[in-house]
Amino acid sequence: MTPAERRFLEAQRVARLATADAAGAPHVVPVCFALVGESAYVVLDAKPKTVAPRALKRARNVVENPRAALVADRYDDRDWSRLGWVMLRGPAELLEAGPERDRAVEALRARYAQYRAMELDGRPAIALRAERVASWGDLSPG
């Protein structure tokens, strides 16, 4: 990941996480994320859901098929010279507990005020290990 790609990602507040099940059926959801080193983290947070975190489609997919991608983009309807995106691709892992999961939650809480007030103990996180990075367009952070 280049410094420009990292700055661009860190400036974006939302990204899309793409996973696929064992049969290859895609699933894409918007997520809050944090970068730590060469990994991106997403916590399966405490927003109202009708299923347990591990039963969420994105979590099941990571267990069935670890190939995943995360893309953050900027769109400007008035000025297309500002368009840009960065995509991370690599294996993803469901972190149920442990020091890495705890560091991911700390990074997410530092990045998003909403997570500071949210109960995240015992909630899994997804770690995407960026093996490949692609980008396009204006990667200026602002």
PDB file of C-alpha atoms in Angstrom:
ATOM      1  CA  MET A   1       0.000   0.000   0.000  1.00  0.00           C
ATOM      2  CA  THR A   2       1.459   3.330  -0.990  1.00  0.00           C
ATOM      3  CA  PRO A   3       1.394   6.290   1.404  1.00  0.00           C
ATOM      4  CA  ALA A   4      -1.159   8.022  -0.894  1.00  0.00           C
ATOM      5  CA  GLU A   5      -3.436   4.953  -0.850  1.00  0.00           C
ATOM      6  CA  ARG A   6      -3.207   4.740   2.954  1.00  0.00           C
ATOM      7  CA  ARG A   7      -3.980   8.470   3.395  1.00  0.00           C
ATOM      8  CA  PHE A   8      -6.952   8.151   1.040  1.00  0.00           C
ATOM      9  CA  LEU A   9      -8.348   5.144   2.937  1.00  0.00           C
ATOM     10  CA  GLU A  10      -7.850   6.801   6.297  1.00  0.00           C
ATOM     11  CA  ALA A  11      -9.770   9.866   5.058  1.00  0.00           C
ATOM     12  CA  GLN A  12     -12.815   7.803   4.041  1.00  0.00           C
ATOM     13  CA  ARG A  13     -15.457   7.106   6.686  1.00  0.00           C
ATOM     14  CA  VAL A  14     -17.171   4.164   4.966  1.00  0.00           C
ATOM     15  CA  ALA A  15     -16.116   1.364   2.652  1.00  0.00           C
ATOM     16  CA  ARG A  16     -17.777  -1.642   1.051  1.00  0.00           C
ATOM     17  CA  LEU A  17     -16.794  -5.125   2.207  1.00  0.00           C
ATOM     18  CA  ALA A  18     -17.168  -7.823  -0.439  1.00  0.00           C
ATOM     19  CA  THR A  19     -17.266 -11.481   0.558  1.00  0.00           C
ATOM     20  CA  ALA A  20     -18.487 -14.626  -1.177  1.00  0.00           C
ATOM     21  CA  ASP A  21     -19.912 -17.867   0.100  1.00  0.00           C
ATOM     22  CA  ALA A  22     -18.483 -21.313  -0.627  1.00  0.00           C
ATOM     23  CA  ALA A  23     -20.302 -21.381  -3.986  1.00  0.00           C
ATOM     24  CA  GLY A  24     -18.899 -17.981  -4.939  1.00  0.00           C
ATOM     25  CA  ALA A  25     -22.131 -15.987  -4.543  1.00  0.00           C
ATOM     26  CA  PRO A  26     -21.086 -12.388  -3.781  1.00  0.00           C
ATOM     27  CA  HIS A  27     -22.252 -10.311  -0.834  1.00  0.00           C
ATOM     28  CA  VAL A  28     -21.363  -6.613  -0.439  1.00  0.00           C
ATOM     29  CA  VAL A  29     -22.170  -4.395   2.541  1.00  0.00           C
ATOM     30  CA  PRO A  30     -21.151  -0.886   3.612  1.00  0.00           C
ATOM     31  CA  VAL A  31     -18.918  -0.939   6.699  1.00  0.00           C
ATOM     32  CA  CYS A  32     -16.995   1.230   9.103  1.00  0.00           C
ATOM     33  CA  PHE A  33     -13.351   0.144   9.091  1.00  0.00           C
ATOM     34  CA  ALA A  34      -9.934   0.819  10.567  1.00  0.00           C
ATOM     35  CA  LEU A  35      -6.483   0.177   9.143  1.00  0.00           C
ATOM     36  CA  VAL A  36      -3.758  -1.265  11.333  1.00  0.00           C
ATOM     37  CA  GLY A  37      -0.589  -2.072   9.441  1.00  0.00           C
ATOM     38  CA  GLU A  38      -1.555  -3.869   6.238  1.00  0.00           C
ATOM     39  CA  SER A  39      -4.896  -5.142   7.565  1.00  0.00           C
ATOM     40  CA  ALA A  40      -8.364  -3.605   7.544  1.00  0.00           C
ATOM     41  CA  TYR A  41     -10.726  -4.397  10.413  1.00  0.00           C
ATOM     42  CA  VAL A  42     -14.504  -4.422  10.680  1.00  0.00           C
ATOM     43  CA  VAL A  43     -16.310  -5.245  13.913  1.00  0.00           C
ATOM     44  CA  LEU A  44     -19.657  -7.047  13.907  1.00  0.00           C
ATOM     45  CA  ASP A  45     -21.113  -4.327  16.084  1.00  0.00           C
ATOM     46  CA  ALA A  46     -24.145  -4.065  18.322  1.00  0.00           C
ATOM     47  CA  LYS A  47     -26.543  -2.358  15.935  1.00  0.00           C
ATOM     48  CA  PRO A  48     -29.991  -3.949  16.081  1.00  0.00           C
ATOM     49  CA  LYS A  49     -29.901  -7.163  14.085  1.00  0.00           C
ATOM     50  CA  THR A  50     -32.166 -10.156  14.055  1.00  0.00           C
ATOM     51  CA  VAL A  51     -29.301 -12.679  14.090  1.00  0.00           C
ATOM     52  CA  ALA A  52     -26.224 -13.316  16.213  1.00  0.00           C
ATOM     53  CA  PRO A  53     -23.035 -11.668  14.878  1.00  0.00           C
ATOM     54  CA  ARG A  54     -21.460 -14.968  13.787  1.00  0.00           C
ATOM     55  CA  ALA A  55     -24.636 -15.767  11.825  1.00  0.00           C
ATOM     56  CA  LEU A  56     -24.365 -12.617   9.694  1.00  0.00           C
ATOM     57  CA  LYS A  57     -23.818 -13.408   6.025  1.00  0.00           C
ATOM     58  CA  ARG A  58     -20.457 -11.602   5.913  1.00  0.00           C
ATOM     59  CA  ALA A  59     -19.191 -13.615   8.901  1.00  0.00           C
ATOM     60  CA  ARG A  60     -20.427 -16.933   7.490  1.00  0.00           C
ATOM     61  CA  ASN A  61     -18.852 -16.102   4.139  1.00  0.00           C
ATOM     62  CA  VAL A  62     -15.434 -15.375   5.675  1.00  0.00           C
ATOM     63  CA  VAL A  63     -15.517 -18.750   7.402  1.00  0.00           C
ATOM     64  CA  GLU A  64     -16.619 -20.565   4.209  1.00  0.00           C
ATOM     65  CA  ASN A  65     -14.440 -18.629   1.754  1.00  0.00           C
ATOM     66  CA  PRO A  66     -11.713 -16.344   3.098  1.00  0.00           C
ATOM     67  CA  ARG A  67     -11.223 -14.381  -0.147  1.00  0.00           C
ATOM     68  CA  ALA A  68     -12.507 -10.845   0.368  1.00  0.00           C
ATOM     69  CA  ALA A  69     -12.136  -7.254  -0.781  1.00  0.00           C
ATOM     70  CA  LEU A  70     -12.715  -3.841   0.701  1.00  0.00           C
ATOM     71  CA  VAL A  71     -13.149  -0.729  -1.434  1.00  0.00           C
ATOM     72  CA  ALA A  72     -13.444   2.891  -0.338  1.00  0.00           C
ATOM     73  CA  ASP A  73     -14.276   5.548  -2.869  1.00  0.00           C
ATOM     74  CA  ARG A  74     -14.958   9.221  -3.302  1.00  0.00           C
ATOM     75  CA  TYR A  75     -17.641  10.439  -5.678  1.00  0.00           C
ATOM     76  CA  ASP A  76     -18.224  14.068  -6.565  1.00  0.00           C
ATOM     77  CA  ASP A  77     -21.205  14.700  -8.817  1.00  0.00           C
ATOM     78  CA  ARG A  78     -19.997  18.194  -9.710  1.00  0.00           C
ATOM     79  CA  ASP A  79     -16.308  17.459 -10.319  1.00  0.00           C
ATOM     80  CA  TRP A  80     -15.368  14.110 -11.774  1.00  0.00           C
ATOM     81  CA  SER A  81     -11.683  15.001 -11.582  1.00  0.00           C
ATOM     82  CA  ARG A  82     -12.066  14.297  -7.821  1.00  0.00           C
ATOM     83  CA  LEU A  83     -13.222  10.676  -8.299  1.00  0.00           C
ATOM     84  CA  GLY A  84     -10.983   8.053  -6.722  1.00  0.00           C
ATOM     85  CA  TRP A  85     -10.964   4.675  -5.041  1.00  0.00           C
ATOM     86  CA  VAL A  86      -8.687   2.201  -3.268  1.00  0.00           C
ATOM     87  CA  MET A  87      -9.369  -1.535  -3.112  1.00  0.00           C
ATOM     88  CA  LEU A  88      -7.737  -4.043  -0.769  1.00  0.00           C
ATOM     89  CA  ARG A  89      -7.894  -7.737  -1.628  1.00  0.00           C
ATOM     90  CA  GLY A  90      -6.727 -10.719   0.357  1.00  0.00           C
ATOM     91  CA  PRO A  91      -7.722 -13.378   2.827  1.00  0.00           C
ATOM     92  CA  ALA A  92     -10.128 -12.466   5.604  1.00  0.00           C
ATOM     93  CA  GLU A  93     -10.405 -14.059   9.002  1.00  0.00           C
ATOM     94  CA  LEU A  94     -13.091 -13.986  11.663  1.00  0.00           C
ATOM     95  CA  LEU A  95     -11.492 -12.963  14.980  1.00  0.00           C
ATOM     96  CA  GLU A  96     -13.610 -14.211  17.870  1.00  0.00           C
ATOM     97  CA  ALA A  97     -11.296 -13.095  20.694  1.00  0.00           C
ATOM     98  CA  GLY A  98      -7.687 -12.325  21.502  1.00  0.00           C
ATOM     99  CA  PRO A  99      -5.169  -9.487  21.332  1.00  0.00           C
ATOM    100  CA  GLU A 100      -5.579  -8.813  17.613  1.00  0.00           C
ATOM    101  CA  ARG A 101      -9.369  -8.523  17.931  1.00  0.00           C
ATOM    102  CA  ASP A 102      -8.893  -6.232  20.930  1.00  0.00           C
ATOM    103  CA  ARG A 103      -6.464  -3.996  18.969  1.00  0.00           C
ATOM    104  CA  ALA A 104      -8.965  -3.869  16.093  1.00  0.00           C
ATOM    105  CA  VAL A 105     -11.745  -2.712  18.430  1.00  0.00           C
ATOM    106  CA  GLU A 106      -9.413  -0.096  19.963  1.00  0.00           C
ATOM    107  CA  ALA A 107      -8.578   1.231  16.480  1.00  0.00           C
ATOM    108  CA  LEU A 108     -12.259   1.339  15.518  1.00  0.00           C
ATOM    109  CA  ARG A 109     -13.187   3.133  18.748  1.00  0.00           C
ATOM    110  CA  ALA A 110     -10.425   5.690  18.115  1.00  0.00           C
ATOM    111  CA  ARG A 111     -11.780   6.296  14.598  1.00  0.00           C
ATOM    112  CA  TYR A 112     -15.554   6.332  15.290  1.00  0.00           C
ATOM    113  CA  ALA A 113     -17.095   8.075  18.303  1.00  0.00           C
ATOM    114  CA  GLN A 114     -20.205   5.881  18.022  1.00  0.00           C
ATOM    115  CA  TYR A 115     -18.134   2.774  18.843  1.00  0.00           C
ATOM    116  CA  ARG A 116     -16.876   4.357  22.078  1.00  0.00           C
ATOM    117  CA  ALA A 117     -20.378   4.149  23.548  1.00  0.00           C
ATOM    118  CA  MET A 118     -21.232   0.755  22.041  1.00  0.00           C
ATOM    119  CA  GLU A 119     -20.816  -2.544  23.871  1.00  0.00           C
ATOM    120  CA  LEU A 120     -18.369  -4.546  21.738  1.00  0.00           C
ATOM    121  CA  ASP A 121     -17.100  -7.095  24.255  1.00  0.00           C
ATOM    122  CA  GLY A 122     -17.510 -10.584  22.864  1.00  0.00           C
ATOM    123  CA  ARG A 123     -18.343  -9.304  19.372  1.00  0.00           C
ATOM    124  CA  PRO A 124     -16.223 -10.767  16.570  1.00  0.00           C
ATOM    125  CA  ALA A 125     -14.215  -8.695  14.120  1.00  0.00           C
ATOM    126  CA  ILE A 126     -13.226  -9.406  10.536  1.00  0.00           C
ATOM    127  CA  ALA A 127      -9.582  -8.922   9.588  1.00  0.00           C
ATOM    128  CA  LEU A 128      -8.811  -8.492   5.895  1.00  0.00           C
ATOM    129  CA  ARG A 129      -5.099  -9.049   5.147  1.00  0.00           C
ATOM    130  CA  ALA A 130      -4.266  -6.779   2.210  1.00  0.00           C
ATOM    131  CA  GLU A 131      -2.179  -8.864  -0.170  1.00  0.00           C
ATOM    132  CA  ARG A 132      -3.097  -6.788  -3.221  1.00  0.00           C
ATOM    133  CA  VAL A 133      -3.937  -3.104  -3.428  1.00  0.00           C
ATOM    134  CA  ALA A 134      -5.417  -1.369  -6.467  1.00  0.00           C
ATOM    135  CA  SER A 135      -6.331   2.279  -6.830  1.00  0.00           C
ATOM    136  CA  TRP A 136      -7.507   4.787  -9.372  1.00  0.00           C
ATOM    137  CA  GLY A 137      -8.141   8.482  -9.702  1.00  0.00           C
ATOM    138  CA  ASP A 138      -7.553  11.368  -7.326  1.00  0.00           C
ATOM    139  CA  LEU A 139      -6.180   9.918  -4.117  1.00  0.00           C
ATOM    140  CA  SER A 140      -5.810  13.209  -2.298  1.00  0.00           C
ATOM    141  CA  PRO A 141      -7.324  12.744   1.159  1.00  0.00           C
ATOM    142  CA  GLY A 142      -9.619  15.766   1.134  1.00  0.00           C
TER     143      GLY A 142
END
